Amino acid sequence: IQKGTETLAEEASSRHRVAFGVRFGVEAGEVVVGDPFGGATMATGDPLNLAARLEQQAKPGEIVVGPAVHALTRGAVSYEAVGELQLAGKKDAIRAWRVLKTSDQVGGARGVEGLSAPLTGRDEEVALLKEAARRTRAERKTVLFSVLGAPGVGKSRLIREFAAGLQSEGTRVLRGRCLPYGDAITYWAMAEMTWAAAGIGSEMTSDQALDQLRSVAPDAAVAERLAFAIGLRKESPVGGEGLDREIAWAFRRLVETVAAEAPVLAIFEDIHWAEPRLLDLIEYVASWVRGAPLMIVCLTRPELLDHRPGWGGGRIESTRIQLDPLSRNESAQLVSALLTVEELPPSLRDRIVERSEGNPLFVEEVLRMLIDESVIVRRDGRWVATPAAGDVRVPETVEALIRARLDTLPHSIEPLWWRWVRIPRWSTATWRTL
């Protein structure tokens, strides 16, 4: 929206001598909404009020966010602290941040800011990945490697560590993420990889991006097909039902061109959200790239196999692993590695491990909450538990994981879920039926 209005502002200034700018205030949280099935779209709640107040503090062209949005996005967005603001209708001062820039990749690196821990409990999976990469380089072949696991179990962290190691050895890493909703997202993950492979920056105009793509593509036919697929061209380069095959062919040619110079690691994230046409493209590339060191890694939730049970089969050299939750001991190791607090009450440590249920994201978010709320503080270079450490509540961000699991429900169940939100009192029999 911001970039689009900048273009309109330039046009309005040059044609009509009218100057305008758009400012934004953003906050997250729970709101009360009308019944979408009845056509009601009204929403009320404190996050809406706070967002409006933040918008009033922003200058034209600025995006100002509140504490909840900052906490949820600081891994993917660079911020500048605005400070504490006294806002109308708020008793206490509210901390706010100004957006500087966003990551070129959808979804930022996860983790607890200021803390780090070695990859825990994944030695076997790392060994399998490294062996697949070795075969790719030594035999100049294509390997498809799929990592299945529940939300937050550590798929992205595993591959991030693995990719960093390969990148340091000269491998070209391309990343793309499938989106759960939106317009024109069929080839979004492929588009992200194409932008990276061609060196297309987010600051480039469409014409500049097209010129850059043409300079990297092996020929004009490849460039024209990819330009249409990633939104740089509106006119289809081919007619009929063969367009998807042509796009897959063009992407294969681009990958082969890049892999001729250095081994390539192509990471497709969240392919459980991918449309069949993108899944077809991935399998096509994995099957037909020849004589090039290409490793394709796909991260997905297990439900991919519900509608694609034969994923990675056929002629493809494919490996598929299931990433299980950490054991209780491994979860405890992760907590200890992140927070070396000798005085950490055993009851608190046990509570964190128990609530995480082996899910690394749960561990990170509980620890993030403890730090944000000063239950655990940094003193003299050490982490120290305060007296408030005796009582731990489940952090709000755990809701994000619950919702991530709920969005795997079949569409026929969604109206029931909506009714459960609206009518919180259910009988035991009704809940069992659901």
CSV table of C-alpha atoms in Angstrom, one decimal:
chain,number,residue,atom,x,y,z
A,1,ILE,CA,0.0,0.0,0.0
A,2,GLN,CA,2.8,2.4,0.9
A,3,LYS,CA,4.7,1.8,-2.3
A,4,GLY,CA,1.5,2.1,-4.4
A,5,THR,CA,0.5,5.4,-2.8
A,6,GLU,CA,4.0,6.8,-3.4
A,7,THR,CA,3.5,6.2,-7.1
A,8,LEU,CA,0.1,7.9,-6.9
A,9,ALA,CA,1.5,10.8,-5.0
A,10,GLU,CA,4.2,11.4,-7.6
A,11,GLU,CA,1.5,11.4,-10.3
A,12,ALA,CA,-0.8,13.7,-8.4
A,13,SER,CA,2.1,16.1,-7.7
A,14,SER,CA,3.2,16.3,-11.4
A,15,ARG,CA,-0.2,16.4,-12.9
A,16,HIS,CA,-2.3,18.3,-10.4
A,17,ARG,CA,0.2,19.9,-8.1
A,18,VAL,CA,-1.4,18.1,-5.1
A,19,ALA,CA,0.8,16.7,-2.4
A,20,PHE,CA,-0.4,13.9,-0.1
A,21,GLY,CA,1.0,11.0,1.9
A,22,VAL,CA,-0.3,8.0,3.8
A,23,ARG,CA,0.6,7.1,7.3
A,24,PHE,CA,-0.1,3.8,9.1
A,25,GLY,CA,-0.7,2.6,12.7
A,26,VAL,CA,-0.6,-1.1,13.3
A,27,GLU,CA,-1.3,-3.3,16.3
A,28,ALA,CA,-2.3,-6.9,16.9
A,29,GLY,CA,-4.6,-8.6,19.4
A,30,GLU,CA,-8.1,-10.0,20.0
A,31,VAL,CA,-11.1,-8.1,18.6
A,32,VAL,CA,-14.8,-8.7,18.5
A,33,VAL,CA,-16.1,-9.0,15.0
A,34,GLY,CA,-19.5,-9.4,13.4
A,35,ASP,CA,-20.9,-12.6,12.0
A,36,PRO,CA,-19.3,-13.0,8.5
A,37,PHE,CA,-22.1,-15.4,7.5
A,38,GLY,CA,-24.6,-12.7,8.1
A,39,GLY,CA,-22.7,-10.1,6.2
A,40,ALA,CA,-21.6,-8.1,9.3
A,41,THR,CA,-18.0,-6.8,9.0
A,42,MET,CA,-17.8,-4.5,12.1
A,43,ALA,CA,-14.8,-5.0,14.4
A,44,THR,CA,-14.2,-3.5,17.8
A,45,GLY,CA,-11.5,-3.9,20.4
A,46,ASP,CA,-8.5,-2.3,22.0
A,47,PRO,CA,-6.0,-3.2,19.2
A,48,LEU,CA,-8.1,-1.1,16.7
A,49,ASN,CA,-8.2,1.8,19.1
A,50,LEU,CA,-4.5,1.6,19.7
A,51,ALA,CA,-3.7,1.3,16.0
A,52,ALA,CA,-5.7,4.5,15.3
A,53,ARG,CA,-3.8,6.4,18.0
A,54,LEU,CA,-0.5,5.1,16.6
A,55,GLU,CA,-1.5,6.3,13.1
A,56,GLN,CA,-2.0,9.8,14.5
A,57,GLN,CA,1.6,9.8,15.8
A,58,ALA,CA,3.0,8.7,12.4
A,59,LYS,CA,4.3,11.2,9.8
A,60,PRO,CA,3.2,10.9,6.2
A,61,GLY,CA,4.9,7.9,4.7
A,62,GLU,CA,5.6,6.2,8.0
A,63,ILE,CA,4.4,3.0,9.6
A,64,VAL,CA,4.3,3.0,13.4
A,65,VAL,CA,3.6,-0.2,15.3
A,66,GLY,CA,2.7,-1.2,18.9
A,67,PRO,CA,4.2,-3.7,21.3
A,68,ALA,CA,2.3,-6.7,20.1
A,69,VAL,CA,3.2,-6.3,16.4
A,70,HIS,CA,6.8,-5.5,17.3
A,71,ALA,CA,7.1,-8.7,19.3
A,72,LEU,CA,5.6,-10.8,16.5
A,73,THR,CA,7.6,-9.3,13.6
A,74,ARG,CA,10.9,-8.2,14.9
A,75,GLY,CA,12.6,-11.2,13.4
A,76,ALA,CA,11.5,-10.1,9.9
A,77,VAL,CA,11.3,-6.3,10.2
A,78,SER,CA,13.9,-3.7,11.1
A,79,TYR,CA,12.6,-1.1,13.5
A,80,GLU,CA,13.6,2.2,15.0
A,81,ALA,CA,12.3,2.9,18.5
A,82,VAL,CA,9.9,5.8,18.7
A,83,GLY,CA,9.9,5.7,22.5
A,84,GLU,CA,7.0,5.8,25.0
A,85,LEU,CA,4.0,7.6,23.9
A,86,GLN,CA,1.2,9.1,26.0
A,87,LEU,CA,-1.9,8.4,23.9
A,88,ALA,CA,-5.4,9.5,24.3
A,89,GLY,CA,-7.5,7.0,26.2
A,90,LYS,CA,-4.5,5.2,27.6
A,91,LYS,CA,-3.5,5.5,31.2
A,92,ASP,CA,0.0,4.2,30.8
A,93,ALA,CA,2.6,5.2,28.2
A,94,ILE,CA,2.7,2.9,25.2
A,95,ARG,CA,6.0,1.8,23.5
A,96,ALA,CA,6.1,2.2,19.8
A,97,TRP,CA,8.4,1.5,16.9
A,98,ARG,CA,8.9,2.9,13.4
A,99,VAL,CA,9.3,0.5,10.4
A,100,LEU,CA,12.6,0.9,8.6
A,101,LYS,CA,12.6,-2.0,6.2
A,102,THR,CA,11.3,-5.6,5.8
A,103,SER,CA,13.1,-8.7,4.9
A,104,ASP,CA,13.0,-9.8,1.2
A,105,GLN,CA,12.1,-13.2,2.4
A,106,VAL,CA,8.5,-13.9,3.7
A,107,GLY,CA,8.9,-14.9,7.4
A,108,GLY,CA,11.9,-13.9,9.4
A,109,ALA,CA,14.4,-15.9,11.4
A,110,ARG,CA,12.8,-17.2,14.5
A,111,GLY,CA,14.4,-17.2,17.9
A,112,VAL,CA,14.8,-15.3,21.1
A,113,GLU,CA,16.5,-11.9,20.6
A,114,GLY,CA,19.8,-11.8,22.3
A,115,LEU,CA,19.9,-15.5,23.0
A,116,SER,CA,21.3,-18.4,20.9
A,117,ALA,CA,21.5,-22.2,21.3
A,118,PRO,CA,23.0,-24.9,19.2
A,119,LEU,CA,20.6,-27.1,17.2
A,120,THR,CA,19.4,-29.6,19.7
A,121,GLY,CA,18.2,-33.2,19.1
A,122,ARG,CA,18.6,-33.2,15.3
A,123,ASP,CA,21.9,-35.0,14.8
A,124,GLU,CA,20.4,-37.9,12.7
A,125,GLU,CA,18.4,-35.5,10.5
A,126,VAL,CA,21.5,-33.3,9.9
A,127,ALA,CA,23.5,-36.4,8.9
A,128,LEU,CA,20.8,-37.4,6.3
A,129,LEU,CA,20.7,-33.9,4.9
A,130,LYS,CA,24.5,-33.7,4.6
A,131,GLU,CA,24.7,-37.1,2.9
A,132,ALA,CA,22.1,-36.0,0.3
A,133,ALA,CA,24.1,-32.8,-0.3
A,134,ARG,CA,27.3,-34.8,-0.7
A,135,ARG,CA,25.6,-37.0,-3.4
A,136,THR,CA,24.3,-33.9,-5.2
A,137,ARG,CA,27.8,-32.4,-5.5
A,138,ALA,CA,29.8,-35.6,-6.1
A,139,GLU,CA,27.5,-37.1,-8.7
A,140,ARG,CA,26.1,-33.8,-10.1
A,141,LYS,CA,22.6,-35.0,-9.7
A,142,THR,CA,19.2,-33.8,-8.4
A,143,VAL,CA,17.9,-34.9,-5.0
A,144,LEU,CA,14.5,-34.1,-3.5
A,145,PHE,CA,14.5,-34.0,0.3
A,146,SER,CA,11.2,-33.5,2.2
A,147,VAL,CA,11.0,-32.6,5.9
A,148,LEU,CA,7.6,-33.2,7.5
A,149,GLY,CA,6.7,-32.0,10.9
A,150,ALA,CA,4.1,-30.2,13.0
A,151,PRO,CA,4.1,-26.3,13.3
A,152,GLY,CA,6.9,-25.1,15.5
A,153,VAL,CA,8.7,-28.4,15.7
A,154,GLY,CA,11.9,-26.9,14.2
A,155,LYS,CA,11.8,-27.5,10.4
A,156,SER,CA,12.9,-24.0,9.5
A,157,ARG,CA,15.6,-23.9,12.1
A,158,LEU,CA,17.0,-27.3,11.0
A,159,ILE,CA,17.2,-26.2,7.3
A,160,ARG,CA,18.5,-22.7,8.2
A,161,GLU,CA,21.5,-24.3,10.0
A,162,PHE,CA,22.0,-26.8,7.2
A,163,ALA,CA,21.8,-24.1,4.5
A,164,ALA,CA,24.2,-21.8,6.3
A,165,GLY,CA,26.8,-24.6,6.3
A,166,LEU,CA,26.4,-25.2,2.5
A,167,GLN,CA,26.4,-21.5,1.7
A,168,SER,CA,29.7,-21.1,3.4
A,169,GLU,CA,31.1,-23.9,1.1
A,170,GLY,CA,29.9,-22.1,-2.0
A,171,THR,CA,26.4,-23.5,-2.6
A,172,ARG,CA,23.9,-21.0,-4.0
A,173,VAL,CA,20.8,-21.0,-1.7
A,174,LEU,CA,17.4,-20.1,-3.1
A,175,ARG,CA,14.4,-19.8,-0.8
A,176,GLY,CA,10.6,-19.6,-1.5
A,177,ARG,CA,7.6,-19.8,0.8
A,178,CYS,CA,4.1,-20.9,-0.1
A,179,LEU,CA,1.4,-18.6,1.2
A,180,PRO,CA,-1.9,-19.8,2.8
A,181,TYR,CA,-4.0,-17.1,1.1
A,182,GLY,CA,-3.9,-14.2,-1.3
A,183,ASP,CA,-4.2,-13.3,-4.9
A,184,ALA,CA,-1.9,-14.7,-7.6
A,185,ILE,CA,0.0,-16.9,-5.2
A,186,THR,CA,0.2,-20.1,-7.2
A,187,TYR,CA,3.8,-19.6,-8.1
A,188,TRP,CA,4.8,-17.3,-5.2
A,189,ALA,CA,7.5,-19.6,-3.9
A,190,MET,CA,9.0,-20.0,-7.3
A,191,ALA,CA,8.8,-16.3,-7.9
A,192,GLU,CA,10.9,-15.6,-4.8
A,193,MET,CA,13.5,-18.0,-6.0
A,194,THR,CA,13.4,-16.4,-9.5
A,195,TRP,CA,13.9,-12.9,-8.0
A,196,ALA,CA,16.9,-14.2,-5.9
A,197,ALA,CA,18.4,-16.2,-8.8
A,198,ALA,CA,18.2,-13.2,-11.1
A,199,GLY,CA,19.3,-10.7,-8.6
A,200,ILE,CA,16.1,-8.7,-8.7
A,201,GLY,CA,15.9,-6.3,-5.8
A,202,SER,CA,12.7,-5.1,-4.1
A,203,GLU,CA,13.6,-1.5,-5.0
A,204,MET,CA,13.6,-2.1,-8.8
A,205,THR,CA,10.9,-1.0,-11.0
A,206,SER,CA,9.1,-3.5,-13.2
A,207,ASP,CA,11.1,-2.5,-16.2
A,208,GLN,CA,14.4,-2.8,-14.3
A,209,ALA,CA,13.4,-6.2,-13.0
A,210,LEU,CA,12.5,-7.4,-16.4
A,211,ASP,CA,15.8,-6.3,-17.8
A,212,GLN,CA,17.6,-8.0,-15.0
A,213,LEU,CA,15.7,-11.2,-15.6
A,214,ARG,CA,16.6,-11.1,-19.3
A,215,SER,CA,20.2,-10.7,-18.5
A,216,VAL,CA,20.3,-13.8,-16.4
A,217,ALA,CA,17.9,-16.2,-18.3
A,218,PRO,CA,19.5,-18.5,-20.8
A,219,ASP,CA,17.3,-17.2,-23.6
A,220,ALA,CA,14.3,-15.0,-24.4
A,221,ALA,CA,11.8,-17.7,-24.2
A,222,VAL,CA,12.7,-18.6,-20.6
A,223,ALA,CA,12.7,-14.9,-19.6
A,224,GLU,CA,9.2,-14.3,-21.2
A,225,ARG,CA,7.6,-17.3,-19.5
A,226,LEU,CA,9.1,-16.5,-16.1
A,227,ALA,CA,8.3,-12.8,-16.4
A,228,PHE,CA,4.6,-13.7,-16.8
A,229,ALA,CA,4.7,-16.2,-13.9
A,230,ILE,CA,6.2,-13.7,-11.5
A,231,GLY,CA,4.0,-10.8,-12.5
A,232,LEU,CA,6.3,-8.7,-14.7
A,233,ARG,CA,4.3,-9.4,-17.8
A,234,LYS,CA,0.5,-9.4,-18.1
A,235,GLU,CA,0.3,-11.0,-21.5
A,236,SER,CA,0.7,-14.8,-21.5
A,237,PRO,CA,3.6,-15.9,-23.8
A,238,VAL,CA,1.7,-19.1,-24.8
A,239,GLY,CA,-1.9,-20.0,-25.2
A,240,GLY,CA,-4.0,-23.0,-24.4
A,241,GLU,CA,-3.6,-25.4,-21.5
A,242,GLY,CA,0.2,-25.8,-21.8
A,243,LEU,CA,1.1,-22.6,-19.9
A,244,ASP,CA,1.9,-24.4,-16.6
A,245,ARG,CA,4.2,-26.8,-18.4
A,246,GLU,CA,5.9,-23.9,-20.1
A,247,ILE,CA,6.5,-22.2,-16.8
A,248,ALA,CA,7.9,-25.3,-15.2
A,249,TRP,CA,10.2,-25.8,-18.2
A,250,ALA,CA,11.4,-22.2,-18.0
A,251,PHE,CA,12.1,-22.5,-14.2
A,252,ARG,CA,14.0,-25.7,-14.8
A,253,ARG,CA,16.2,-24.0,-17.4
A,254,LEU,CA,16.9,-21.1,-15.0
A,255,VAL,CA,17.9,-23.4,-12.2
A,256,GLU,CA,20.1,-25.4,-14.6
A,257,THR,CA,21.8,-22.2,-15.6
A,258,VAL,CA,22.5,-21.2,-12.0
A,259,ALA,CA,23.6,-24.7,-11.1
A,260,ALA,CA,26.1,-24.7,-13.9
A,261,GLU,CA,28.1,-22.2,-11.9
A,262,ALA,CA,27.7,-23.5,-8.4
A,263,PRO,CA,25.7,-26.2,-6.5
A,264,VAL,CA,22.1,-25.0,-5.8
A,265,LEU,CA,20.0,-25.6,-2.7
A,266,ALA,CA,16.4,-24.7,-3.4
A,267,ILE,CA,14.2,-24.5,-0.3
A,268,PHE,CA,10.4,-24.6,-0.7
A,269,GLU,CA,8.8,-23.8,2.7
A,270,ASP,CA,5.2,-24.7,3.7
A,271,ILE,CA,4.3,-26.7,0.7
A,272,HIS,CA,1.2,-28.0,2.5
A,273,TRP,CA,-0.2,-24.7,1.3
A,274,ALA,CA,1.0,-25.1,-2.3
A,275,GLU,CA,-1.5,-25.5,-5.1
A,276,PRO,CA,-1.2,-28.7,-7.2
A,277,ARG,CA,0.4,-26.8,-10.0
A,278,LEU,CA,3.4,-25.7,-7.9
A,279,LEU,CA,3.8,-29.3,-6.5
A,280,ASP,CA,3.7,-30.5,-10.1
A,281,LEU,CA,6.5,-28.0,-11.0
A,282,ILE,CA,8.7,-29.1,-8.1
A,283,GLU,CA,8.4,-32.8,-9.0
A,284,TYR,CA,9.0,-31.9,-12.7
A,285,VAL,CA,12.2,-30.0,-11.9
A,286,ALA,CA,13.4,-32.8,-9.5
A,287,SER,CA,12.8,-35.4,-12.3
A,288,TRP,CA,14.2,-33.6,-15.3
A,289,VAL,CA,17.2,-31.5,-14.3
A,290,ARG,CA,20.2,-33.4,-15.6
A,291,GLY,CA,23.9,-33.1,-14.9
A,292,ALA,CA,23.5,-30.3,-12.4
A,293,PRO,CA,24.1,-30.3,-8.7
A,294,LEU,CA,20.7,-29.5,-7.4
A,295,MET,CA,19.2,-30.3,-4.0
A,296,ILE,CA,15.5,-29.4,-3.5
A,297,VAL,CA,14.4,-29.3,0.1
A,298,CYS,CA,10.6,-29.1,0.9
A,299,LEU,CA,9.3,-28.2,4.3
A,300,THR,CA,5.7,-29.2,5.1
A,301,ARG,CA,3.2,-30.3,7.6
A,302,PRO,CA,2.2,-34.0,7.5
A,303,GLU,CA,-1.2,-33.2,6.0
A,304,LEU,CA,0.5,-32.7,2.6
A,305,LEU,CA,0.3,-36.5,2.3
A,306,ASP,CA,-3.5,-36.5,2.8
A,307,HIS,CA,-4.0,-35.0,-0.7
A,308,ARG,CA,-0.6,-35.9,-2.2
A,309,PRO,CA,0.1,-39.4,-0.8
A,310,GLY,CA,2.6,-40.2,-3.5
A,311,TRP,CA,4.7,-37.1,-3.0
A,312,GLY,CA,8.3,-37.6,-4.1
A,313,GLY,CA,7.7,-41.0,-5.7
A,314,GLY,CA,8.2,-42.2,-9.2
A,315,ARG,CA,11.5,-41.6,-10.9
A,316,ILE,CA,12.7,-38.9,-8.5
A,317,GLU,CA,15.6,-39.6,-6.1
A,318,SER,CA,13.8,-38.7,-3.0
A,319,THR,CA,14.2,-38.8,0.8
A,320,ARG,CA,11.4,-38.1,3.2
A,321,ILE,CA,11.8,-37.7,7.0
A,322,GLN,CA,9.4,-36.9,9.8
A,323,LEU,CA,10.7,-34.4,12.4
A,324,ASP,CA,9.4,-35.4,15.7
A,325,PRO,CA,9.0,-33.3,18.9
A,326,LEU,CA,12.1,-33.0,21.1
A,327,SER,CA,12.3,-35.5,24.0
A,328,ARG,CA,11.9,-34.2,27.5
A,329,ASN,CA,15.7,-34.3,28.0
A,330,GLU,CA,16.3,-32.5,24.7
A,331,SER,CA,13.8,-29.8,25.6
A,332,ALA,CA,15.6,-29.3,29.0
A,333,GLN,CA,18.9,-29.1,27.1
A,334,LEU,CA,17.4,-26.3,24.9
A,335,VAL,CA,16.2,-24.4,27.9
A,336,SER,CA,19.6,-24.7,29.5
A,337,ALA,CA,21.4,-23.6,26.4
A,338,LEU,CA,19.2,-20.6,25.9
A,339,LEU,CA,19.2,-19.5,29.5
A,340,THR,CA,22.2,-20.5,31.6
A,341,VAL,CA,20.6,-19.6,34.9
A,342,GLU,CA,22.0,-21.7,37.7
A,343,GLU,CA,19.4,-20.2,40.1
A,344,LEU,CA,16.5,-21.0,37.8
A,345,PRO,CA,14.0,-22.8,40.0
A,346,PRO,CA,13.6,-26.5,39.0
A,347,SER,CA,9.9,-26.1,39.2
A,348,LEU,CA,10.0,-23.3,36.6
A,349,ARG,CA,12.3,-25.3,34.3
A,350,ASP,CA,10.1,-28.3,34.6
A,351,ARG,CA,7.0,-26.1,33.8
A,352,ILE,CA,8.6,-24.7,30.6
A,353,VAL,CA,9.6,-28.2,29.5
A,354,GLU,CA,6.2,-29.6,30.3
A,355,ARG,CA,4.3,-26.9,28.5
A,356,SER,CA,6.5,-27.0,25.4
A,357,GLU,CA,5.6,-30.7,24.8
A,358,GLY,CA,8.8,-31.0,22.8
A,359,ASN,CA,8.0,-28.1,20.5
A,360,PRO,CA,11.0,-25.8,20.2
A,361,LEU,CA,8.8,-22.8,19.3
A,362,PHE,CA,6.9,-23.2,22.5
A,363,VAL,CA,10.2,-23.2,24.5
A,364,GLU,CA,11.4,-20.0,22.7
A,365,GLU,CA,8.1,-18.2,23.2
A,366,VAL,CA,7.8,-19.0,26.9
A,367,LEU,CA,11.4,-17.8,27.4
A,368,ARG,CA,10.7,-14.7,25.4
A,369,MET,CA,7.7,-13.9,27.6
A,370,LEU,CA,9.8,-14.4,30.8
A,371,ILE,CA,12.4,-12.0,29.5
A,372,ASP,CA,9.9,-9.4,28.2
A,373,GLU,CA,8.1,-9.4,31.6
A,374,SER,CA,11.4,-9.2,33.5
A,375,VAL,CA,10.7,-12.6,35.2
A,376,ILE,CA,14.2,-13.4,34.0
A,377,VAL,CA,16.7,-10.6,33.8
A,378,ARG,CA,20.3,-10.0,32.7
A,379,ARG,CA,22.6,-9.0,35.6
A,380,ASP,CA,26.4,-8.8,35.5
A,381,GLY,CA,26.5,-10.8,32.3
A,382,ARG,CA,24.4,-13.6,33.8
A,383,TRP,CA,20.7,-14.5,33.6
A,384,VAL,CA,19.0,-14.3,37.0
A,385,ALA,CA,15.5,-15.4,37.9
A,386,THR,CA,13.5,-12.9,39.9
A,387,PRO,CA,11.0,-13.7,42.7
A,388,ALA,CA,8.2,-13.6,40.1
A,389,ALA,CA,9.6,-16.7,38.5
A,390,GLY,CA,7.4,-18.9,40.8
A,391,ASP,CA,4.4,-18.4,38.5
A,392,VAL,CA,4.4,-18.9,34.8
A,393,ARG,CA,1.5,-18.3,32.5
A,394,VAL,CA,1.2,-19.6,28.9
A,395,PRO,CA,2.3,-16.8,26.6
A,396,GLU,CA,-0.2,-15.2,24.1
A,397,THR,CA,2.0,-16.2,21.2
A,398,VAL,CA,1.1,-19.9,21.8
A,399,GLU,CA,-2.2,-19.0,20.3
A,400,ALA,CA,-0.5,-18.6,17.0
A,401,LEU,CA,0.5,-22.2,17.1
A,402,ILE,CA,-3.0,-23.3,18.0
A,403,ARG,CA,-4.4,-21.3,15.2
A,404,ALA,CA,-1.8,-22.8,12.8
A,405,ARG,CA,-3.1,-26.2,13.8
A,406,LEU,CA,-6.7,-25.2,13.4
A,407,ASP,CA,-6.2,-24.0,9.9
A,408,THR,CA,-5.6,-27.6,8.9
A,409,LEU,CA,-9.2,-28.4,9.6
A,410,PRO,CA,-11.3,-29.4,6.5
A,411,HIS,CA,-13.4,-26.6,5.2
A,412,SER,CA,-16.6,-28.4,6.3
A,413,ILE,CA,-15.5,-28.1,9.9
A,414,GLU,CA,-14.7,-24.3,9.8
A,415,PRO,CA,-18.4,-23.2,10.4
A,416,LEU,CA,-18.3,-25.4,13.6
A,417,TRP,CA,-15.1,-23.8,14.7
A,418,TRP,CA,-16.7,-20.3,14.1
A,419,ARG,CA,-19.7,-21.3,16.2
A,420,TRP,CA,-17.4,-22.5,19.0
A,421,VAL,CA,-15.7,-19.1,19.0
A,422,ARG,CA,-19.1,-17.4,19.2
A,423,ILE,CA,-20.7,-19.7,21.7
A,424,PRO,CA,-18.1,-20.6,24.4
A,425,ARG,CA,-20.4,-23.0,26.3
A,426,TRP,CA,-20.5,-26.5,24.9
A,427,SER,CA,-21.7,-29.7,26.4
A,428,THR,CA,-19.2,-32.5,26.7
A,429,ALA,CA,-21.2,-34.6,24.2
A,430,THR,CA,-21.2,-31.8,21.6
A,431,TRP,CA,-17.4,-31.3,22.0
A,432,ARG,CA,-16.8,-35.0,21.6
A,433,THR,CA,-18.9,-35.0,18.4
A,434,LEU,CA,-16.9,-32.1,17.0
